[in-house]
Coordinates of C-alpha atoms in Angstrom, one line a residue:
X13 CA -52.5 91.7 69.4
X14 CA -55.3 94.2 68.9
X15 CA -52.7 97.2 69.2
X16 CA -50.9 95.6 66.8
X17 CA -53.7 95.5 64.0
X18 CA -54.9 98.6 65.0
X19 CA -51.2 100.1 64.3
X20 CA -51.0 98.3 61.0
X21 CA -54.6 99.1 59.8
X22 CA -53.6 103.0 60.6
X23 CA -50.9 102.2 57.5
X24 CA -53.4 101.0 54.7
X25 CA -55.8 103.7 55.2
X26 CA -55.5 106.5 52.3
X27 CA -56.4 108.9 53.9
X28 CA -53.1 109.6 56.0
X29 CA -50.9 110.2 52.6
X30 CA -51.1 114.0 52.2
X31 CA -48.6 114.8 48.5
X32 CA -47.3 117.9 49.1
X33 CA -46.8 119.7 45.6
X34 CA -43.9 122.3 45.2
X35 CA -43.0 124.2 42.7
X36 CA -39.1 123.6 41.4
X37 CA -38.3 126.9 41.3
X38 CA -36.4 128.3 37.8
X39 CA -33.0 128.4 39.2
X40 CA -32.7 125.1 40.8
X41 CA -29.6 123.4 40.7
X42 CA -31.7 120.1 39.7
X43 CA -33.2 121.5 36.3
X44 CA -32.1 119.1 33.8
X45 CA -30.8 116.6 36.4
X46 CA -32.3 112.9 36.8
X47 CA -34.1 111.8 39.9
X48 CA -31.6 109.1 40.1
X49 CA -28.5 111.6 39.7
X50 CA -29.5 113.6 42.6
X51 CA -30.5 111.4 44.9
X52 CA -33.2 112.7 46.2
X53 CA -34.7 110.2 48.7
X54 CA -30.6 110.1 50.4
X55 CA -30.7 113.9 50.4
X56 CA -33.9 114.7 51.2
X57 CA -35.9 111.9 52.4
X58 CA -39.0 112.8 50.4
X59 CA -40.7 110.4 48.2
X60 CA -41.6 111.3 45.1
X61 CA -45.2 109.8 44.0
X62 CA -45.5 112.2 40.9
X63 CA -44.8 115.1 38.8
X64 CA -47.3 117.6 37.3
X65 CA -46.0 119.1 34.1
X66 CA -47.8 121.2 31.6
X67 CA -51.4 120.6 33.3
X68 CA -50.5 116.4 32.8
X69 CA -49.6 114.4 36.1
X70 CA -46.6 111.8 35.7
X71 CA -47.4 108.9 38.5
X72 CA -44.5 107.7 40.2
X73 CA -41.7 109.0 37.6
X74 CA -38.1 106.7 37.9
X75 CA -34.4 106.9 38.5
X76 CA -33.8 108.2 34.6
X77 CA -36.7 111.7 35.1
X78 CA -35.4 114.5 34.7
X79 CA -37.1 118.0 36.1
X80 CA -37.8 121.2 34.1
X81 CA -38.0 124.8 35.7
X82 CA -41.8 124.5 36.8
X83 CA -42.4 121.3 37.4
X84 CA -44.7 121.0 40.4
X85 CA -43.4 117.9 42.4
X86 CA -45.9 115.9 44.7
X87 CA -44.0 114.7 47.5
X88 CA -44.8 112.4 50.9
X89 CA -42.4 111.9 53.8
X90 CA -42.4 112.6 57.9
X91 CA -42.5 115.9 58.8
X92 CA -39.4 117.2 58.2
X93 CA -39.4 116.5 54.6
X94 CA -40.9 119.7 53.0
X95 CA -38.3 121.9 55.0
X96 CA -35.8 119.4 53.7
X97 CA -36.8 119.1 50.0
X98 CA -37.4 123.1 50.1
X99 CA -33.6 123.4 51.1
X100 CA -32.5 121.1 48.6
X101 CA -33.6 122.4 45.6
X102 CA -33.0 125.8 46.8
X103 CA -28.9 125.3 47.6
X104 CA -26.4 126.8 45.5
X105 CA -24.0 124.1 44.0

């Protein structure tokens, strides 16, 4: 029992979400595409908490988004996520 509040108290802390921001780069193949439209948690398995645009910060943007060359994208997932995100939005289509 005390592993298993330990283990679930490890989860609410804050302070182990780390956003990752990248930088969609100018030629993406998702410029002008929806959040929703791509998929992007199926394809890359990132979740994304929020957009900074123009100096302003969109929290938790939905399906219907849609990126612009620039946009700097805050992402969280497991460790593979940035290597899988950075390949996504970097494929030719």
């Amino acid at each position: 029992t005390t592993k298993q509040i330990t283990d679930m108290y490890k989860y609410r802390r804050s302070d182990i979400i780390n956003p990752v921001e990248i930088v969609l780069p100018k030629s993406s193949h998702v410029i002008d595409k929806s959040i929703g439209s791509l998929q992007i948690w199926h394809n890359t398995g990132a979740t994304i908490i929020g957009i900074i645009r123009n100096n302003n910060i969109i929290i938790s943007p939905g399906p219907y988004f849609e990126f612009e060359s620039n946009d700097r994208v805050l992402i969280i997932g497991d460790e593979y996520v940035i290597e899988r995100f950075n390949a996504y939005i970097n494929q030719y289509v």
